[in-house]
mmCIF file of C-alpha atoms in Angstrom:
data_model
loop_
_atom_site.group_PDB
_atom_site.id
_atom_site.type_symbol
_atom_site.label_atom_id
_atom_site.label_comp_id
_atom_site.label_asym_id
_atom_site.label_seq_id
_atom_site.Cartn_x
_atom_site.Cartn_y
_atom_site.Cartn_z
ATOM 1 C CA MET A 289 16.006 23.607 15.347
ATOM 2 C CA GLY A 290 14.571 23.827 11.863
ATOM 3 C CA ARG A 291 11.046 22.674 11.341
ATOM 4 C CA PHE A 292 8.224 22.546 8.862
ATOM 5 C CA LEU A 293 6.361 25.721 8.106
ATOM 6 C CA ASP A 294 3.438 24.630 5.993
ATOM 7 C CA GLU A 295 0.150 24.592 7.872
ATOM 8 C CA ASP A 296 -1.738 22.703 5.196
ATOM 9 C CA VAL A 297 0.283 19.511 4.858
ATOM 10 C CA PRO A 298 0.432 16.681 7.440
ATOM 11 C CA HIS A 299 3.744 15.188 8.592
ATOM 12 C CA ALA A 300 5.383 13.636 11.602
ATOM 13 C CA ASP A 301 7.044 16.662 13.188
ATOM 14 C CA SER A 302 5.146 17.493 16.375
ATOM 15 C CA SER A 303 6.272 21.092 16.215
ATOM 16 C CA ALA A 304 4.765 21.541 12.799
ATOM 17 C CA ARG A 305 1.199 21.323 11.709
ATOM 18 C CA PRO A 306 -0.283 19.110 9.104
ATOM 19 C CA LEU A 307 -0.325 19.724 5.348
ATOM 20 C CA SER A 308 -2.869 18.777 3.588
ATOM 21 C CA ARG A 309 -3.000 9.178 -7.933
ATOM 22 C CA ARG A 310 -2.467 6.986 -9.755
ATOM 23 C CA ALA A 311 -3.865 7.330 -12.689
ATOM 24 C CA PHE A 312 -4.922 3.925 -13.295
ATOM 25 C CA ILE A 313 -4.389 5.326 -16.735
ATOM 26 C CA ALA A 314 -1.433 7.675 -16.817
ATOM 27 C CA GLY A 315 -1.837 11.198 -18.028
ATOM 28 C CA ALA A 316 -3.456 14.518 -17.528
ATOM 29 C CA ALA A 317 -6.838 13.042 -16.655
ATOM 30 C CA THR A 318 -5.253 11.554 -13.583
ATOM 31 C CA PHE A 319 -4.009 14.850 -12.268
ATOM 32 C CA ALA A 320 -7.443 16.340 -12.702
ATOM 33 C CA GLY A 321 -8.828 13.463 -10.646
ATOM 34 C CA LEU A 322 -6.383 14.094 -7.848
ATOM 35 C CA THR A 323 -7.324 17.717 -7.699
ATOM 36 C CA ALA A 324 -10.955 16.712 -7.385
ATOM 37 C CA ALA A 325 -10.119 14.243 -4.614
ATOM 38 C CA ARG A 326 -8.294 16.871 -2.592
ATOM 39 C CA SER A 327 -11.352 19.036 -2.664
ATOM 40 C CA LEU A 328 -13.047 16.433 -0.470
ATOM 41 C CA LEU A 329 -10.708 17.103 2.446
ATOM 42 C CA PRO A 330 -11.937 19.329 5.265
ATOM 43 C CA SER A 331 -10.152 22.569 5.929
ATOM 44 C CA ALA A 332 -6.991 22.028 7.986
ATOM 45 C CA HIS A 333 -7.643 25.430 9.535
ATOM 46 C CA ALA A 334 -10.928 24.400 11.149
ATOM 47 C CA LYS A 335 -10.289 24.518 14.903
ATOM 48 C CA PRO A 336 -12.080 21.944 17.071
ATOM 49 C CA ALA A 337 -13.510 23.208 20.355
ATOM 50 C CA ALA A 338 -11.301 22.759 23.427
ATOM 51 C CA PRO A 339 -11.390 24.293 26.941
ATOM 52 C CA GLU A 340 -8.708 26.823 27.828
ATOM 53 C CA ASP A 341 -7.781 24.691 30.868
ATOM 54 C CA PRO A 342 -8.725 20.981 30.513
ATOM 55 C CA THR A 343 -7.914 20.371 34.184
ATOM 56 C CA LYS A 344 -10.967 22.415 35.174
ATOM 57 C CA VAL A 345 -13.529 20.680 32.949
ATOM 58 C CA PRO A 346 -14.688 17.066 33.350
ATOM 59 C CA GLY A 347 -13.556 14.927 30.466
ATOM 60 C CA ALA A 348 -15.686 12.942 28.027
ATOM 61 C CA PRO A 349 -17.278 9.671 29.185
ATOM 62 C CA PRO A 350 -16.110 6.364 27.698
ATOM 63 C CA SER A 351 -17.416 5.376 24.283
ATOM 64 C CA ALA A 352 -18.409 1.943 23.015
ATOM 65 C CA TYR A 353 -16.043 2.226 20.030
ATOM 66 C CA GLY A 354 -12.978 4.453 20.298
ATOM 67 C CA ARG A 355 -12.414 7.524 18.194
ATOM 68 C CA ARG A 356 -9.383 9.703 17.505
ATOM 69 C CA SER A 357 -8.830 13.244 18.680
ATOM 70 C CA ALA A 358 -10.770 15.906 16.829
ATOM 71 C CA PHE A 359 -7.394 17.604 16.301
ATOM 72 C CA GLU A 360 -6.183 14.725 14.111
ATOM 73 C CA GLN A 361 -7.265 15.340 10.528
ATOM 74 C CA ALA A 362 -5.404 12.708 8.471
ATOM 75 C CA ARG A 363 -7.778 11.213 5.930
ATOM 76 C CA ARG A 364 -7.722 9.029 2.874
ATOM 77 C CA LEU A 365 -8.096 10.669 -0.527
ATOM 78 C CA VAL A 366 -11.285 9.176 -1.933
ATOM 79 C CA ARG A 367 -12.128 8.462 -5.546
ATOM 80 C CA SER A 368 -14.907 6.329 -6.974
ATOM 81 C CA ALA A 369 -13.032 3.023 -6.733
ATOM 82 C CA VAL A 370 -9.986 3.837 -4.622
ATOM 83 C CA SER A 371 -8.886 5.654 -1.509
ATOM 84 C CA LEU A 372 -5.247 6.516 -0.739
ATOM 85 C CA THR A 373 -3.348 6.268 2.545
ATOM 86 C CA PRO A 374 -1.919 9.566 3.962
ATOM 87 C CA HIS A 375 1.675 8.382 4.531
ATOM 88 C CA GLN A 376 2.821 11.921 5.311
ATOM 89 C CA SER A 377 0.770 11.808 8.540
ATOM 90 C CA LEU A 378 1.473 8.300 9.836
ATOM 91 C CA HIS A 379 4.018 6.860 12.272
ATOM 92 C CA GLY A 380 5.674 3.432 12.482
ATOM 93 C CA ILE A 381 4.742 0.737 9.983
ATOM 94 C CA ILE A 382 1.128 -0.211 10.799
ATOM 95 C CA THR A 383 -1.619 1.521 8.855
ATOM 96 C CA PRO A 384 -4.740 2.198 10.929
ATOM 97 C CA ASN A 385 -7.693 0.248 9.571
ATOM 98 C CA SER A 386 -9.599 3.446 8.833
ATOM 99 C CA LEU A 387 -6.705 4.772 6.741
ATOM 100 C CA HIS A 388 -5.749 1.561 4.886
ATOM 101 C CA PHE A 389 -6.042 2.141 1.144
ATOM 102 C CA GLU A 390 -8.866 0.479 -0.720
ATOM 103 C CA ARG A 391 -9.399 -0.578 -4.307
ATOM 104 C CA HIS A 392 -12.473 -2.316 -5.639
ATOM 105 C CA HIS A 393 -13.941 -2.958 -9.068
ATOM 106 C CA ASN A 394 -17.685 -2.529 -8.568
ATOM 107 C CA GLY A 395 -18.229 -1.126 -5.107
ATOM 108 C CA VAL A 396 -18.038 -2.564 -1.607
ATOM 109 C CA PRO A 397 -20.622 -5.331 -1.107
ATOM 110 C CA THR A 398 -22.679 -5.807 2.036
ATOM 111 C CA ILE A 399 -22.266 -9.440 3.073
ATOM 112 C CA ASP A 400 -23.926 -11.216 5.999
ATOM 113 C CA PRO A 401 -21.185 -13.398 7.501
ATOM 114 C CA ALA A 402 -23.799 -15.924 8.643
ATOM 115 C CA LYS A 403 -24.742 -16.494 4.985
ATOM 116 C CA HIS A 404 -21.270 -16.264 3.487
ATOM 117 C CA ARG A 405 -19.770 -19.474 2.104
ATOM 118 C CA LEU A 406 -16.393 -20.512 0.663
ATOM 119 C CA LEU A 407 -16.527 -23.211 -2.042
ATOM 120 C CA VAL A 408 -13.402 -25.278 -2.688
ATOM 121 C CA HIS A 409 -13.660 -27.450 -5.834
ATOM 122 C CA GLY A 410 -11.981 -28.487 -9.067
ATOM 123 C CA LEU A 411 -9.010 -30.829 -8.769
ATOM 124 C CA VAL A 412 -9.650 -31.822 -5.151
ATOM 125 C CA GLU A 413 -10.566 -35.140 -3.576
ATOM 126 C CA ARG A 414 -13.534 -33.713 -1.688
ATOM 127 C CA PRO A 415 -15.313 -30.549 -2.905
ATOM 128 C CA LEU A 416 -16.249 -28.631 0.242
ATOM 129 C CA VAL A 417 -18.286 -25.635 1.319
ATOM 130 C CA PHE A 418 -17.137 -23.762 4.437
ATOM 131 C CA THR A 419 -19.105 -21.359 6.600
ATOM 132 C CA MET A 420 -17.310 -18.564 8.412
ATOM 133 C CA ASP A 421 -17.754 -20.496 11.655
ATOM 134 C CA ASP A 422 -16.016 -23.472 10.007
ATOM 135 C CA LEU A 423 -13.053 -21.317 9.019
ATOM 136 C CA VAL A 424 -12.686 -19.539 12.353
ATOM 137 C CA ARG A 425 -12.527 -22.936 14.116
ATOM 138 C CA PHE A 426 -9.331 -23.865 12.255
ATOM 139 C CA PRO A 427 -5.962 -23.060 13.905
ATOM 140 C CA SER A 428 -5.269 -19.386 13.168
ATOM 141 C CA ALA A 429 -2.134 -17.500 12.151
ATOM 142 C CA SER A 430 -1.169 -13.815 11.983
ATOM 143 C CA ARG A 431 1.393 -11.972 9.861
ATOM 144 C CA VAL A 432 2.400 -8.327 9.650
ATOM 145 C CA VAL A 433 2.814 -7.593 5.942
ATOM 146 C CA PHE A 434 2.219 -4.848 3.395
ATOM 147 C CA ILE A 435 -0.374 -4.841 0.646
ATOM 148 C CA GLU A 436 0.378 -2.662 -2.378
ATOM 149 C CA CYS A 437 -1.815 -2.106 -5.399
ATOM 150 C CA SER A 438 0.134 -2.940 -8.557
ATOM 151 C CA GLY A 439 -0.971 0.484 -9.792
ATOM 152 C CA ASN A 440 0.661 2.342 -6.905
ATOM 153 C CA SER A 441 2.596 5.303 -8.412
ATOM 154 C CA ALA A 442 1.209 4.453 -11.877
ATOM 155 C CA GLY A 443 0.796 8.093 -12.793
ATOM 156 C CA GLU A 444 4.558 8.521 -12.399
ATOM 157 C CA TRP A 445 5.304 6.404 -15.489
ATOM 158 C CA ILE A 446 4.711 9.470 -17.645
ATOM 159 C CA ALA A 447 5.133 12.593 -15.543
ATOM 160 C CA PRO A 448 5.400 13.724 -11.911
ATOM 161 C CA VAL A 449 1.632 14.088 -11.550
ATOM 162 C CA GLY A 450 1.297 13.414 -7.817
ATOM 163 C CA ARG A 451 1.525 16.497 -5.622
ATOM 164 C CA THR A 452 1.954 14.657 -2.287
ATOM 165 C CA VAL A 453 3.283 11.273 -1.176
ATOM 166 C CA GLN A 454 -0.323 10.313 -0.560
ATOM 167 C CA GLU A 455 -0.996 10.881 -4.246
ATOM 168 C CA THR A 456 2.175 9.186 -5.491
ATOM 169 C CA HIS A 457 2.374 6.238 -3.049
ATOM 170 C CA GLY A 458 -1.010 6.084 -1.287
ATOM 171 C CA LEU A 459 -1.994 2.670 -2.680
ATOM 172 C CA LEU A 460 0.270 1.005 -0.107
ATOM 173 C CA SER A 461 -0.568 0.009 3.480
ATOM 174 C CA ALA A 462 0.593 -2.505 6.082
ATOM 175 C CA GLY A 463 -1.101 -4.318 8.914
ATOM 176 C CA GLU A 464 -1.413 -7.459 10.973
ATOM 177 C CA TRP A 465 -3.579 -9.970 9.143
ATOM 178 C CA THR A 466 -5.180 -12.922 10.925
ATOM 179 C CA GLY A 467 -6.880 -15.976 9.480
ATOM 180 C CA VAL A 468 -6.492 -19.624 8.591
ATOM 181 C CA PRO A 469 -3.617 -20.792 6.376
ATOM 182 C CA LEU A 470 -4.645 -21.680 2.821
ATOM 183 C CA ALA A 471 -2.722 -24.932 3.174
ATOM 184 C CA THR A 472 -4.959 -25.974 6.083
ATOM 185 C CA VAL A 473 -8.168 -25.468 4.127
ATOM 186 C CA LEU A 474 -6.841 -27.201 1.008
ATOM 187 C CA ALA A 475 -5.636 -30.135 3.100
ATOM 188 C CA GLU A 476 -9.231 -30.659 4.231
ATOM 189 C CA ALA A 477 -10.347 -30.863 0.594
ATOM 190 C CA GLY A 478 -7.370 -32.962 -0.539
ATOM 191 C CA VAL A 479 -5.470 -31.491 -3.496
ATOM 192 C CA LYS A 480 -5.062 -33.822 -6.483
ATOM 193 C CA PRO A 481 -1.450 -34.247 -7.712
ATOM 194 C CA ASP A 482 -2.016 -32.566 -11.074
ATOM 195 C CA ALA A 483 -3.419 -29.338 -9.571
ATOM 196 C CA THR A 484 -0.970 -26.485 -10.199
ATOM 197 C CA TRP A 485 -3.152 -23.368 -10.358
ATOM 198 C CA VAL A 486 -6.001 -22.039 -8.246
ATOM 199 C CA LEU A 487 -8.699 -19.585 -9.267
ATOM 200 C CA ALA A 488 -9.720 -17.242 -6.439
ATOM 201 C CA GLU A 489 -13.051 -15.464 -6.819
ATOM 202 C CA GLY A 490 -14.630 -12.673 -4.802
ATOM 203 C CA GLY A 491 -18.270 -12.239 -3.853
ATOM 204 C CA ASP A 492 -18.477 -8.613 -4.996
ATOM 205 C CA ALA A 493 -20.529 -7.270 -7.902
ATOM 206 C CA ALA A 494 -17.474 -7.604 -10.186
ATOM 207 C CA ALA A 495 -16.865 -11.237 -9.136
ATOM 208 C CA MET A 496 -13.174 -10.302 -9.102
ATOM 209 C CA THR A 497 -11.000 -13.292 -10.067
ATOM 210 C CA ARG A 498 -7.294 -14.081 -10.327
ATOM 211 C CA SER A 499 -5.404 -17.239 -11.303
ATOM 212 C CA LEU A 500 -2.623 -18.055 -8.844
ATOM 213 C CA PRO A 501 0.209 -20.616 -9.127
ATOM 214 C CA LEU A 502 -0.616 -23.011 -6.309
ATOM 215 C CA HIS A 503 2.816 -24.091 -5.147
ATOM 216 C CA GLU A 504 4.162 -20.523 -4.985
ATOM 217 C CA ILE A 505 1.449 -19.324 -2.612
ATOM 218 C CA LEU A 506 0.684 -22.421 -0.544
ATOM 219 C CA GLU A 507 3.193 -21.806 2.243
ATOM 220 C CA GLU A 508 2.421 -18.199 3.184
ATOM 221 C CA THR A 509 -1.130 -17.396 2.090
ATOM 222 C CA LEU A 510 -3.810 -16.716 4.678
ATOM 223 C CA LEU A 511 -7.595 -16.690 4.377
ATOM 224 C CA CYS A 512 -8.092 -13.681 6.613
ATOM 225 C CA TYR A 513 -11.039 -12.596 8.679
ATOM 226 C CA ALA A 514 -9.265 -9.998 10.854
ATOM 227 C CA GLN A 515 -6.984 -6.989 10.440
ATOM 228 C CA ASN A 516 -5.098 -5.245 13.230
ATOM 229 C CA GLY A 517 -7.045 -7.049 15.917
ATOM 230 C CA GLU A 518 -10.591 -6.520 14.666
ATOM 231 C CA ALA A 519 -12.813 -8.072 12.024
ATOM 232 C CA LEU A 520 -12.013 -6.957 8.475
ATOM 233 C CA ARG A 521 -13.593 -3.704 7.384
ATOM 234 C CA PRO A 522 -16.070 -4.136 4.493
ATOM 235 C CA GLU A 523 -13.716 -2.295 2.117
ATOM 236 C CA GLN A 524 -10.960 -4.749 3.085
ATOM 237 C CA GLY A 525 -12.998 -7.814 2.159
ATOM 238 C CA TYR A 526 -15.320 -8.545 5.074
ATOM 239 C CA PRO A 527 -15.883 -11.259 6.002
ATOM 240 C CA LEU A 528 -13.037 -13.125 4.181
ATOM 241 C CA ARG A 529 -10.101 -12.244 1.928
ATOM 242 C CA LEU A 530 -6.903 -13.798 0.677
ATOM 243 C CA VAL A 531 -3.659 -12.206 1.802
ATOM 244 C CA ILE A 532 -0.603 -13.293 -0.187
ATOM 245 C CA PRO A 533 2.453 -11.645 1.410
ATOM 246 C CA GLY A 534 4.517 -9.629 -1.063
ATOM 247 C CA TRP A 535 2.200 -10.054 -4.047
ATOM 248 C CA GLU A 536 0.304 -7.324 -5.844
ATOM 249 C CA GLY A 537 -2.849 -6.295 -4.049
ATOM 250 C CA ASN A 538 -5.287 -7.494 -6.714
ATOM 251 C CA THR A 539 -4.296 -11.111 -6.000
ATOM 252 C CA CYS A 540 -5.439 -10.705 -2.391
ATOM 253 C CA ILE A 541 -9.025 -11.405 -3.416
ATOM 254 C CA LYS A 542 -11.554 -9.710 -1.152
ATOM 255 C CA TRP A 543 -14.968 -11.081 -0.172
ATOM 256 C CA LEU A 544 -13.512 -14.495 -1.079
ATOM 257 C CA ARG A 545 -16.202 -17.035 -1.991
ATOM 258 C CA ARG A 546 -14.555 -19.636 -4.279
ATOM 259 C CA LEU A 547 -11.291 -21.490 -4.832
ATOM 260 C CA LYS A 548 -11.097 -23.725 -7.911
ATOM 261 C CA LEU A 549 -8.040 -25.861 -8.563
ATOM 262 C CA GLY A 550 -6.871 -26.600 -12.103
ATOM 263 C CA THR A 551 -3.870 -27.337 -14.279
ATOM 264 C CA ALA A 552 -3.368 -23.936 -15.958
ATOM 265 C CA PRO A 553 -4.202 -20.246 -15.557
ATOM 266 C CA PHE A 554 -7.904 -19.616 -16.076
ATOM 267 C CA MET A 555 -7.182 -16.522 -18.226
ATOM 268 C CA THR A 556 -9.869 -14.307 -16.763
ATOM 269 C CA ARG A 557 -10.509 -10.719 -17.742
ATOM 270 C CA GLU A 558 -8.287 -9.511 -14.915
ATOM 271 C CA GLU A 559 -5.232 -11.283 -16.375
ATOM 272 C CA THR A 560 -5.840 -10.587 -20.043
ATOM 273 C CA SER A 561 -7.262 -7.082 -20.428
ATOM 274 C CA HIS A 562 -6.139 -5.928 -16.978
ATOM 275 C CA TYR A 563 -3.000 -6.310 -14.864
ATOM 276 C CA THR A 564 -0.704 -6.774 -17.844
ATOM 277 C CA ASP A 565 1.851 -4.297 -19.157
ATOM 278 C CA LEU A 566 2.772 -3.475 -22.745
ATOM 279 C CA MET A 567 6.527 -3.749 -23.193
ATOM 280 C CA PRO A 568 8.586 -1.669 -25.672
ATOM 281 C CA ASP A 569 8.804 -4.631 -28.108
ATOM 282 C CA GLY A 570 5.009 -5.006 -28.202
ATOM 283 C CA THR A 571 4.780 -8.095 -25.996
ATOM 284 C CA ALA A 572 2.626 -8.228 -22.875
ATOM 285 C CA ARG A 573 4.176 -8.574 -19.430
ATOM 286 C CA GLN A 574 1.740 -10.910 -17.635
ATOM 287 C CA PHE A 575 1.405 -12.651 -14.253
ATOM 288 C CA THR A 576 3.790 -10.230 -12.562
ATOM 289 C CA PHE A 577 2.764 -11.062 -9.037
ATOM 290 C CA VAL A 578 5.686 -10.016 -6.809
ATOM 291 C CA MET A 579 6.023 -6.361 -5.816
ATOM 292 C CA GLU A 580 9.576 -5.159 -6.300
ATOM 293 C CA ALA A 581 11.740 -3.401 -3.701
ATOM 294 C CA LYS A 582 10.634 0.212 -3.316
ATOM 295 C CA SER A 583 11.074 3.124 -0.945
ATOM 296 C CA VAL A 584 9.854 6.666 -0.542
ATOM 297 C CA ILE A 585 10.628 9.609 1.704
ATOM 298 C CA THR A 586 7.385 10.486 3.450
ATOM 299 C CA SER A 587 8.699 13.550 5.307
ATOM 300 C CA PRO A 588 9.641 16.009 4.023
ATOM 301 C CA SER A 589 7.597 15.192 0.929
ATOM 302 C CA GLY A 590 5.528 16.912 -1.715
ATOM 303 C CA GLY A 591 3.334 19.747 -0.478
ATOM 304 C CA GLN A 592 5.324 20.271 2.720
ATOM 305 C CA ARG A 593 7.632 23.177 3.501
ATOM 306 C CA ILE A 594 10.739 23.227 5.675
ATOM 307 C CA ARG A 595 12.966 25.919 7.184
ATOM 308 C CA PRO A 596 16.771 25.854 7.514
ATOM 309 C CA GLY A 597 18.173 23.762 10.344
ATOM 310 C CA PHE A 598 17.775 20.177 11.482
ATOM 311 C CA VAL A 599 15.290 18.027 9.610
ATOM 312 C CA GLU A 600 14.879 14.295 10.184
ATOM 313 C CA ILE A 601 14.206 12.638 6.837
ATOM 314 C CA ARG A 602 11.703 9.814 7.335
ATOM 315 C CA GLY A 603 10.316 7.225 4.995
ATOM 316 C CA LEU A 604 9.166 3.703 4.242
ATOM 317 C CA ALA A 605 10.783 0.841 2.308
ATOM 318 C CA TRP A 606 9.340 -2.545 1.370
ATOM 319 C CA SER A 607 9.907 -5.554 -0.881
ATOM 320 C CA GLY A 608 7.764 -8.481 -1.938
ATOM 321 C CA ARG A 609 10.897 -10.617 -2.039
ATOM 322 C CA GLY A 610 11.686 -10.462 1.680
ATOM 323 C CA ARG A 611 13.338 -8.135 4.193
ATOM 324 C CA ILE A 612 14.752 -4.714 3.470
ATOM 325 C CA THR A 613 18.475 -4.829 4.267
ATOM 326 C CA SER A 614 19.432 -1.201 3.644
ATOM 327 C CA VAL A 615 18.160 2.189 2.583
ATOM 328 C CA ASP A 616 20.436 4.908 1.250
ATOM 329 C CA VAL A 617 19.430 8.558 1.213
ATOM 330 C CA SER A 618 20.704 11.282 -1.088
ATOM 331 C CA THR A 619 20.336 14.963 -0.210
ATOM 332 C CA ASP A 620 22.063 16.189 -3.381
ATOM 333 C CA GLY A 621 20.062 14.716 -6.233
ATOM 334 C CA GLY A 622 21.848 11.370 -6.354
ATOM 335 C CA ARG A 623 25.457 12.596 -6.509
ATOM 336 C CA SER A 624 26.163 10.981 -3.136
ATOM 337 C CA TRP A 625 24.357 8.440 -0.979
ATOM 338 C CA ARG A 626 24.558 7.683 2.750
ATOM 339 C CA PRO A 627 22.935 4.883 4.746
ATOM 340 C CA ALA A 628 19.749 5.558 6.687
ATOM 341 C CA GLN A 629 18.877 3.992 10.027
ATOM 342 C CA LEU A 630 16.324 1.181 9.801
ATOM 343 C CA GLN A 631 13.792 1.226 12.605
ATOM 344 C CA GLU A 632 12.935 -2.114 14.195
ATOM 345 C CA PRO A 633 11.105 -4.313 13.558
ATOM 346 C CA VAL A 634 12.402 -5.138 10.092
ATOM 347 C CA LEU A 635 9.985 -7.828 8.910
ATOM 348 C CA PRO A 636 9.921 -9.794 5.648
ATOM 349 C CA LYS A 637 7.437 -8.542 3.056
ATOM 350 C CA CYS A 638 6.465 -5.676 5.317
ATOM 351 C CA CYS A 639 7.048 -1.939 5.406
ATOM 352 C CA THR A 640 10.256 -0.853 7.137
ATOM 353 C CA ARG A 641 10.559 2.641 8.606
ATOM 354 C CA PHE A 642 13.845 4.474 7.941
ATOM 355 C CA ARG A 643 15.301 7.697 9.351
ATOM 356 C CA PHE A 644 18.129 9.973 8.280
ATOM 357 C CA PRO A 645 19.376 13.098 10.156
ATOM 358 C CA TRP A 646 19.928 16.104 7.898
ATOM 359 C CA ARG A 647 20.732 19.779 8.361
ATOM 360 C CA TRP A 648 19.290 21.926 5.599
ATOM 361 C CA GLN A 649 21.245 25.082 4.806
ATOM 362 C CA GLY A 650 18.587 26.750 2.666
ATOM 363 C CA GLN A 651 19.930 25.710 -0.724
ATOM 364 C CA GLU A 652 17.842 24.172 -3.503
ATOM 365 C CA THR A 653 18.361 20.418 -3.595
ATOM 366 C CA ILE A 654 16.754 17.053 -4.339
ATOM 367 C CA LEU A 655 15.967 14.356 -1.755
ATOM 368 C CA GLN A 656 15.894 10.678 -2.753
ATOM 369 C CA SER A 657 15.874 7.233 -1.126
ATOM 370 C CA ARG A 658 17.006 3.915 -2.597
ATOM 371 C CA CYS A 659 16.467 0.532 -0.916
ATOM 372 C CA THR A 660 17.985 -2.946 -1.216
ATOM 373 C CA ASP A 661 16.295 -6.194 -0.172
ATOM 374 C CA GLU A 662 17.728 -9.454 1.108
ATOM 375 C CA THR A 663 17.908 -10.939 -2.397
ATOM 376 C CA GLY A 664 20.281 -8.127 -3.372
ATOM 377 C CA TYR A 665 17.678 -6.395 -5.529
ATOM 378 C CA VAL A 666 18.276 -2.622 -5.634
ATOM 379 C CA GLN A 667 15.475 -0.164 -6.287
ATOM 380 C CA PRO A 668 16.180 1.253 -9.752
ATOM 381 C CA ALA A 669 16.637 4.851 -10.816
ATOM 382 C CA ARG A 670 13.831 6.105 -13.025
ATOM 383 C CA ALA A 671 16.021 6.135 -16.134
ATOM 384 C CA ASP A 672 17.070 2.517 -15.543
ATOM 385 C CA LEU A 673 13.466 1.356 -15.101
ATOM 386 C CA ILE A 674 12.283 3.200 -18.215
ATOM 387 C CA ALA A 675 15.170 1.741 -20.226
ATOM 388 C CA VAL A 676 13.825 -1.763 -19.578
ATOM 389 C CA ARG A 677 10.080 -1.241 -19.304
ATOM 390 C CA GLY A 678 9.416 1.725 -21.588
ATOM 391 C CA VAL A 679 6.578 4.130 -20.765
ATOM 392 C CA ASN A 680 3.525 2.122 -21.842
ATOM 393 C CA SER A 681 3.139 0.309 -18.536
ATOM 394 C CA VAL A 682 0.495 1.045 -15.936
ATOM 395 C CA TYR A 683 1.611 -1.293 -13.151
ATOM 396 C CA HIS A 684 4.696 -1.941 -11.000
ATOM 397 C CA TYR A 685 6.304 1.501 -11.118
ATOM 398 C CA HIS A 686 8.923 1.328 -8.354
ATOM 399 C CA ALA A 687 11.643 3.755 -9.383
ATOM 400 C CA VAL A 688 13.466 6.095 -7.007
ATOM 401 C CA GLN A 689 11.229 9.010 -6.003
ATOM 402 C CA SER A 690 12.658 12.536 -6.153
ATOM 403 C CA TRP A 691 11.462 15.456 -4.014
ATOM 404 C CA ARG A 692 12.860 18.903 -4.871
ATOM 405 C CA VAL A 693 13.392 21.358 -2.017
ATOM 406 C CA SER A 694 13.258 24.951 -3.267
ATOM 407 C CA ARG A 695 15.119 27.828 -1.620
ATOM 408 C CA ASP A 696 11.930 28.878 0.171
ATOM 409 C CA GLY A 697 11.627 25.364 1.639
ATOM 410 C CA THR A 698 8.696 24.123 -0.424
ATOM 411 C CA VAL A 699 8.878 20.475 -1.493
ATOM 412 C CA THR A 700 7.626 19.295 -4.886
ATOM 413 C CA ASN A 701 7.541 16.090 -6.919
ATOM 414 C CA ILE A 702 9.960 15.990 -9.854
ATOM 415 C CA HIS A 703 11.494 13.409 -12.201
ATOM 416 C CA VAL A 704 15.264 13.263 -12.629
#
């Protein structure tokens, strides 16, 4: 059976060993940043200590908070305001809390939950202030959904700058989020009939804010205090964050401290100078909340190396519009497409794992995946996306990703 050869790149094949951004502004500076980030990773060749025969040595005692094996080296790529999830090393659809991507605008604040408050005001019948204890007492709800930064893959607008899938798609993660429904909290305050927008504000040093259309988010939005069964991590918004299933990550305000209801967008810095895209005709594309259908092959992917024989192609697909209904895989650069197997569960507005059996004969080729969601939306080819959006955008790049397999089995990121 064929298998991966590279010893420096992580992936899911147990017989192989692990391999080893967006440029929030596209270009060469981004690639330089990625190179710097990689330098933070420990050597994959460092061997942890282990007895020759573990049956003859007493094992470790229990620990108060679990830890992974010293042989597991998957890590986030860390930059000053972001860290990227190592999709090439993960299994299933849930991102471990420690590997969930992060993005913040002025650092991660330290917040005492006993002192944290949520103010609800504006066009409400009763302005209210909630403590964390108040919020946790409400009936809770949990949802397994993805969160994706709108700048995920942003560097790919211009050139194939990401070396690995972690660098091209690492601003995406999925998890189980638990909290109180937004509708429950707003019902306590009493929403006035003319309220149509809500301003959400974070308690970080940037006081991150976004205007959100009230009626579009009321049904599904959670005010979350837990992720994957434990309290939120500080970088994920501890002690309280919004989670709006399927919407760009910046709307899921972390360290949430204020909700103000009004009749129009509040036009904050984040929706005027940031999180807008310049279209080819000079207009600004604004309030683009929903993340489009997107997929990527995570193994084999950039930086990995394969040998001739059987290779299971594995990847992730997701859509902010609902469930993924199909994923097609091409092993010949898009000349032909065949359906991949979707791994259960297939959840709405969540990552879906797909698999495709392939036998590589040693020829140079290009691997691609293309997904469709339940609205019928099909992930576009790069040329089709560029034809509509131009190349001045920073956000919402969701074109088909292409990985080239060279004759020696090395996999690299290319644009076709």
